[in-house]
Amino acid sequence: MPLSEYEQRVLEQMEQALTSDDPRLANTLQSAERHPLWRYVVGFLAAAAGLLVLVLGAAASQWWLGVGGFVLMFAGVAFALLRRKARSGPIGVVGGTHAAPQSRPTASATKRESFLARLEERWERRRHEGGR
């Protein structure tokens, strides 16, 4: 069932709001690339071969063969799931409109605290920009 004109307008407004509020997220969602099927096939075959080598190494009491099988399994899964495309810079940065970078948290701050601090700073910045 197709969307009504009203629903299409609301959806377009939501997309525009998302793009203006968080351009990096919008860019990530728009450019979500799918892995080609051949990567999954090759990764599955490598993982299956690694499992076979791991079992054979355990059956023959050859620890080095078991370790090699595990490494092959891990490499197959990583090959299938990880991206190979390197990005050349930040995604979704709007030129000239972003604020100066904030100072980095101290070395004693944990990752969780710095993550929450960044979220709070972004929230406050958006609240103040929206109230103009």
JSON list of N, CA and C in Angstrom, two decimals, residues 36-77:
[
{"chain": "A", "resi": 36, "resn": "PRO", "atom": "N", "xyz": [29.13, -7.64, -0.84]},
{"chain": "A", "resi": 36, "resn": "PRO", "atom": "CA", "xyz": [28.81, -8.52, -1.97]},
{"chain": "A", "resi": 36, "resn": "PRO", "atom": "C", "xyz": [28.68, -9.97, -1.50]},
{"chain": "A", "resi": 37, "resn": "LEU", "atom": "N", "xyz": [27.89, -10.73, -2.19]},
{"chain": "A", "resi": 37, "resn": "LEU", "atom": "CA", "xyz": [27.63, -12.12, -1.84]},
{"chain": "A", "resi": 37, "resn": "LEU", "atom": "C", "xyz": [28.91, -12.95, -1.85]},
{"chain": "A", "resi": 38, "resn": "TRP", "atom": "N", "xyz": [29.81, -12.67, -2.75]},
{"chain": "A", "resi": 38, "resn": "TRP", "atom": "CA", "xyz": [31.04, -13.47, -2.84]},
{"chain": "A", "resi": 38, "resn": "TRP", "atom": "C", "xyz": [31.86, -13.35, -1.57]},
{"chain": "A", "resi": 39, "resn": "ARG", "atom": "N", "xyz": [31.81, -12.21, -0.88]},
{"chain": "A", "resi": 39, "resn": "ARG", "atom": "CA", "xyz": [32.55, -12.07, 0.38]},
{"chain": "A", "resi": 39, "resn": "ARG", "atom": "C", "xyz": [31.99, -13.02, 1.43]},
{"chain": "A", "resi": 40, "resn": "TYR", "atom": "N", "xyz": [30.67, -13.17, 1.48]},
{"chain": "A", "resi": 40, "resn": "TYR", "atom": "CA", "xyz": [30.06, -14.09, 2.43]},
{"chain": "A", "resi": 40, "resn": "TYR", "atom": "C", "xyz": [30.42, -15.54, 2.10]},
{"chain": "A", "resi": 41, "resn": "VAL", "atom": "N", "xyz": [30.40, -15.86, 0.82]},
{"chain": "A", "resi": 41, "resn": "VAL", "atom": "CA", "xyz": [30.71, -17.23, 0.41]},
{"chain": "A", "resi": 41, "resn": "VAL", "atom": "C", "xyz": [32.17, -17.58, 0.75]},
{"chain": "A", "resi": 42, "resn": "VAL", "atom": "N", "xyz": [33.09, -16.70, 0.39]},
{"chain": "A", "resi": 42, "resn": "VAL", "atom": "CA", "xyz": [34.50, -16.95, 0.67]},
{"chain": "A", "resi": 42, "resn": "VAL", "atom": "C", "xyz": [34.74, -17.01, 2.18]},
{"chain": "A", "resi": 43, "resn": "GLY", "atom": "N", "xyz": [34.13, -16.10, 2.92]},
{"chain": "A", "resi": 43, "resn": "GLY", "atom": "CA", "xyz": [34.28, -16.10, 4.37]},
{"chain": "A", "resi": 43, "resn": "GLY", "atom": "C", "xyz": [33.74, -17.36, 5.01]},
{"chain": "A", "resi": 44, "resn": "PHE", "atom": "N", "xyz": [32.56, -17.82, 4.53]},
{"chain": "A", "resi": 44, "resn": "PHE", "atom": "CA", "xyz": [31.99, -19.05, 5.06]},
{"chain": "A", "resi": 44, "resn": "PHE", "atom": "C", "xyz": [32.87, -20.25, 4.75]},
{"chain": "A", "resi": 45, "resn": "LEU", "atom": "N", "xyz": [33.39, -20.32, 3.52]},
{"chain": "A", "resi": 45, "resn": "LEU", "atom": "CA", "xyz": [34.26, -21.44, 3.15]},
{"chain": "A", "resi": 45, "resn": "LEU", "atom": "C", "xyz": [35.55, -21.43, 3.98]},
{"chain": "A", "resi": 46, "resn": "ALA", "atom": "N", "xyz": [36.11, -20.26, 4.22]},
{"chain": "A", "resi": 46, "resn": "ALA", "atom": "CA", "xyz": [37.32, -20.18, 5.03]},
{"chain": "A", "resi": 46, "resn": "ALA", "atom": "C", "xyz": [37.03, -20.57, 6.48]},
{"chain": "A", "resi": 47, "resn": "ALA", "atom": "N", "xyz": [35.88, -20.14, 7.01]},
{"chain": "A", "resi": 47, "resn": "ALA", "atom": "CA", "xyz": [35.51, -20.50, 8.38]},
{"chain": "A", "resi": 47, "resn": "ALA", "atom": "C", "xyz": [35.26, -22.00, 8.50]},
{"chain": "A", "resi": 48, "resn": "ALA", "atom": "N", "xyz": [34.62, -22.58, 7.50]},
{"chain": "A", "resi": 48, "resn": "ALA", "atom": "CA", "xyz": [34.36, -24.03, 7.52]},
{"chain": "A", "resi": 48, "resn": "ALA", "atom": "C", "xyz": [35.68, -24.80, 7.42]},
{"chain": "A", "resi": 49, "resn": "ALA", "atom": "N", "xyz": [36.59, -24.36, 6.56]},
{"chain": "A", "resi": 49, "resn": "ALA", "atom": "CA", "xyz": [37.89, -25.02, 6.45]},
{"chain": "A", "resi": 49, "resn": "ALA", "atom": "C", "xyz": [38.67, -24.87, 7.75]},
{"chain": "A", "resi": 50, "resn": "GLY", "atom": "N", "xyz": [38.60, -23.71, 8.37]},
{"chain": "A", "resi": 50, "resn": "GLY", "atom": "CA", "xyz": [39.26, -23.51, 9.65]},
{"chain": "A", "resi": 50, "resn": "GLY", "atom": "C", "xyz": [38.71, -24.41, 10.73]},
{"chain": "A", "resi": 51, "resn": "LEU", "atom": "N", "xyz": [37.40, -24.60, 10.75]},
{"chain": "A", "resi": 51, "resn": "LEU", "atom": "CA", "xyz": [36.79, -25.51, 11.73]},
{"chain": "A", "resi": 51, "resn": "LEU", "atom": "C", "xyz": [37.27, -26.93, 11.49]},
{"chain": "A", "resi": 52, "resn": "LEU", "atom": "N", "xyz": [37.34, -27.33, 10.24]},
{"chain": "A", "resi": 52, "resn": "LEU", "atom": "CA", "xyz": [37.82, -28.67, 9.91]},
{"chain": "A", "resi": 52, "resn": "LEU", "atom": "C", "xyz": [39.27, -28.86, 10.37]},
{"chain": "A", "resi": 53, "resn": "VAL", "atom": "N", "xyz": [40.12, -27.86, 10.10]},
{"chain": "A", "resi": 53, "resn": "VAL", "atom": "CA", "xyz": [41.52, -27.95, 10.52]},
{"chain": "A", "resi": 53, "resn": "VAL", "atom": "C", "xyz": [41.62, -27.96, 12.04]},
{"chain": "A", "resi": 54, "resn": "LEU", "atom": "N", "xyz": [40.79, -27.19, 12.71]},
{"chain": "A", "resi": 54, "resn": "LEU", "atom": "CA", "xyz": [40.78, -27.16, 14.17]},
{"chain": "A", "resi": 54, "resn": "LEU", "atom": "C", "xyz": [40.43, -28.53, 14.74]},
{"chain": "A", "resi": 55, "resn": "VAL", "atom": "N", "xyz": [39.40, -29.17, 14.20]},
{"chain": "A", "resi": 55, "resn": "VAL", "atom": "CA", "xyz": [38.99, -30.50, 14.67]},
{"chain": "A", "resi": 55, "resn": "VAL", "atom": "C", "xyz": [40.07, -31.53, 14.37]},
{"chain": "A", "resi": 56, "resn": "LEU", "atom": "N", "xyz": [40.65, -31.46, 13.18]},
{"chain": "A", "resi": 56, "resn": "LEU", "atom": "CA", "xyz": [41.73, -32.40, 12.83]},
{"chain": "A", "resi": 56, "resn": "LEU", "atom": "C", "xyz": [42.95, -32.21, 13.74]},
{"chain": "A", "resi": 57, "resn": "GLY", "atom": "N", "xyz": [43.26, -30.96, 14.07]},
{"chain": "A", "resi": 57, "resn": "GLY", "atom": "CA", "xyz": [44.37, -30.71, 14.97]},
{"chain": "A", "resi": 57, "resn": "GLY", "atom": "C", "xyz": [44.10, -31.24, 16.36]},
{"chain": "A", "resi": 58, "resn": "ALA", "atom": "N", "xyz": [42.86, -31.12, 16.83]},
{"chain": "A", "resi": 58, "resn": "ALA", "atom": "CA", "xyz": [42.52, -31.66, 18.15]},
{"chain": "A", "resi": 58, "resn": "ALA", "atom": "C", "xyz": [42.55, -33.18, 18.14]},
{"chain": "A", "resi": 59, "resn": "ALA", "atom": "N", "xyz": [42.07, -33.78, 17.05]},
{"chain": "A", "resi": 59, "resn": "ALA", "atom": "CA", "xyz": [42.04, -35.24, 16.96]},
{"chain": "A", "resi": 59, "resn": "ALA", "atom": "C", "xyz": [43.46, -35.82, 16.86]},
{"chain": "A", "resi": 60, "resn": "ALA", "atom": "N", "xyz": [44.36, -35.09, 16.21]},
{"chain": "A", "resi": 60, "resn": "ALA", "atom": "CA", "xyz": [45.74, -35.57, 16.04]},
{"chain": "A", "resi": 60, "resn": "ALA", "atom": "C", "xyz": [46.64, -35.10, 17.17]},
{"chain": "A", "resi": 61, "resn": "SER", "atom": "N", "xyz": [46.09, -34.40, 18.13]},
{"chain": "A", "resi": 61, "resn": "SER", "atom": "CA", "xyz": [46.86, -33.85, 19.26]},
{"chain": "A", "resi": 61, "resn": "SER", "atom": "C", "xyz": [48.00, -32.95, 18.79]},
{"chain": "A", "resi": 62, "resn": "GLN", "atom": "N", "xyz": [47.73, -32.20, 17.76]},
{"chain": "A", "resi": 62, "resn": "GLN", "atom": "CA", "xyz": [48.69, -31.23, 17.22]},
{"chain": "A", "resi": 62, "resn": "GLN", "atom": "C", "xyz": [48.16, -29.83, 17.54]},
{"chain": "A", "resi": 63, "resn": "TRP", "atom": "N", "xyz": [48.67, -29.23, 18.61]},
{"chain": "A", "resi": 63, "resn": "TRP", "atom": "CA", "xyz": [48.14, -27.95, 19.05]},
{"chain": "A", "resi": 63, "resn": "TRP", "atom": "C", "xyz": [48.34, -26.85, 18.01]},
{"chain": "A", "resi": 64, "resn": "TRP", "atom": "N", "xyz": [49.45, -26.87, 17.29]},
{"chain": "A", "resi": 64, "resn": "TRP", "atom": "CA", "xyz": [49.72, -25.84, 16.30]},
{"chain": "A", "resi": 64, "resn": "TRP", "atom": "C", "xyz": [48.73, -25.90, 15.14]},
{"chain": "A", "resi": 65, "resn": "LEU", "atom": "N", "xyz": [48.25, -27.11, 14.83]},
{"chain": "A", "resi": 65, "resn": "LEU", "atom": "CA", "xyz": [47.25, -27.26, 13.78]},
{"chain": "A", "resi": 65, "resn": "LEU", "atom": "C", "xyz": [45.91, -26.69, 14.25]},
{"chain": "A", "resi": 66, "resn": "GLY", "atom": "N", "xyz": [45.58, -26.92, 15.52]},
{"chain": "A", "resi": 66, "resn": "GLY", "atom": "CA", "xyz": [44.35, -26.36, 16.08]},
{"chain": "A", "resi": 66, "resn": "GLY", "atom": "C", "xyz": [44.37, -24.85, 16.12]},
{"chain": "A", "resi": 67, "resn": "VAL", "atom": "N", "xyz": [45.52, -24.29, 16.48]},
{"chain": "A", "resi": 67, "resn": "VAL", "atom": "CA", "xyz": [45.65, -22.83, 16.50]},
{"chain": "A", "resi": 67, "resn": "VAL", "atom": "C", "xyz": [45.52, -22.27, 15.09]},
{"chain": "A", "resi": 68, "resn": "GLY", "atom": "N", "xyz": [46.15, -22.94, 14.13]},
{"chain": "A", "resi": 68, "resn": "GLY", "atom": "CA", "xyz": [46.04, -22.50, 12.73]},
{"chain": "A", "resi": 68, "resn": "GLY", "atom": "C", "xyz": [44.60, -22.56, 12.24]},
{"chain": "A", "resi": 69, "resn": "GLY", "atom": "N", "xyz": [43.87, -23.61, 12.63]},
{"chain": "A", "resi": 69, "resn": "GLY", "atom": "CA", "xyz": [42.46, -23.70, 12.25]},
{"chain": "A", "resi": 69, "resn": "GLY", "atom": "C", "xyz": [41.63, -22.59, 12.85]},
{"chain": "A", "resi": 70, "resn": "PHE", "atom": "N", "xyz": [41.91, -22.25, 14.11]},
{"chain": "A", "resi": 70, "resn": "PHE", "atom": "CA", "xyz": [41.18, -21.16, 14.75]},
{"chain": "A", "resi": 70, "resn": "PHE", "atom": "C", "xyz": [41.46, -19.84, 14.05]},
{"chain": "A", "resi": 71, "resn": "VAL", "atom": "N", "xyz": [42.72, -19.60, 13.72]},
{"chain": "A", "resi": 71, "resn": "VAL", "atom": "CA", "xyz": [43.08, -18.37, 13.02]},
{"chain": "A", "resi": 71, "resn": "VAL", "atom": "C", "xyz": [42.39, -18.30, 11.66]},
{"chain": "A", "resi": 72, "resn": "LEU", "atom": "N", "xyz": [42.34, -19.42, 10.96]},
{"chain": "A", "resi": 72, "resn": "LEU", "atom": "CA", "xyz": [41.66, -19.47, 9.67]},
{"chain": "A", "resi": 72, "resn": "LEU", "atom": "C", "xyz": [40.16, -19.19, 9.82]},
{"chain": "A", "resi": 73, "resn": "MET", "atom": "N", "xyz": [39.54, -19.76, 10.85]},
{"chain": "A", "resi": 73, "resn": "MET", "atom": "CA", "xyz": [38.12, -19.48, 11.10]},
{"chain": "A", "resi": 73, "resn": "MET", "atom": "C", "xyz": [37.90, -18.00, 11.37]},
{"chain": "A", "resi": 74, "resn": "PHE", "atom": "N", "xyz": [38.71, -17.43, 12.23]},
{"chain": "A", "resi": 74, "resn": "PHE", "atom": "CA", "xyz": [38.58, -16.02, 12.58]},
{"chain": "A", "resi": 74, "resn": "PHE", "atom": "C", "xyz": [38.77, -15.13, 11.36]},
{"chain": "A", "resi": 75, "resn": "ALA", "atom": "N", "xyz": [39.77, -15.44, 10.55]},
{"chain": "A", "resi": 75, "resn": "ALA", "atom": "CA", "xyz": [40.04, -14.65, 9.35]},
{"chain": "A", "resi": 75, "resn": "ALA", "atom": "C", "xyz": [38.88, -14.74, 8.36]},
{"chain": "A", "resi": 76, "resn": "GLY", "atom": "N", "xyz": [38.27, -15.91, 8.23]},
{"chain": "A", "resi": 76, "resn": "GLY", "atom": "CA", "xyz": [37.13, -16.05, 7.33]},
{"chain": "A", "resi": 76, "resn": "GLY", "atom": "C", "xyz": [35.95, -15.22, 7.75]},
{"chain": "A", "resi": 77, "resn": "VAL", "atom": "N", "xyz": [35.65, -15.23, 9.03]},
{"chain": "A", "resi": 77, "resn": "VAL", "atom": "CA", "xyz": [34.53, -14.43, 9.53]},
{"chain": "A", "resi": 77, "resn": "VAL", "atom": "C", "xyz": [34.84, -12.94, 9.39]}
]
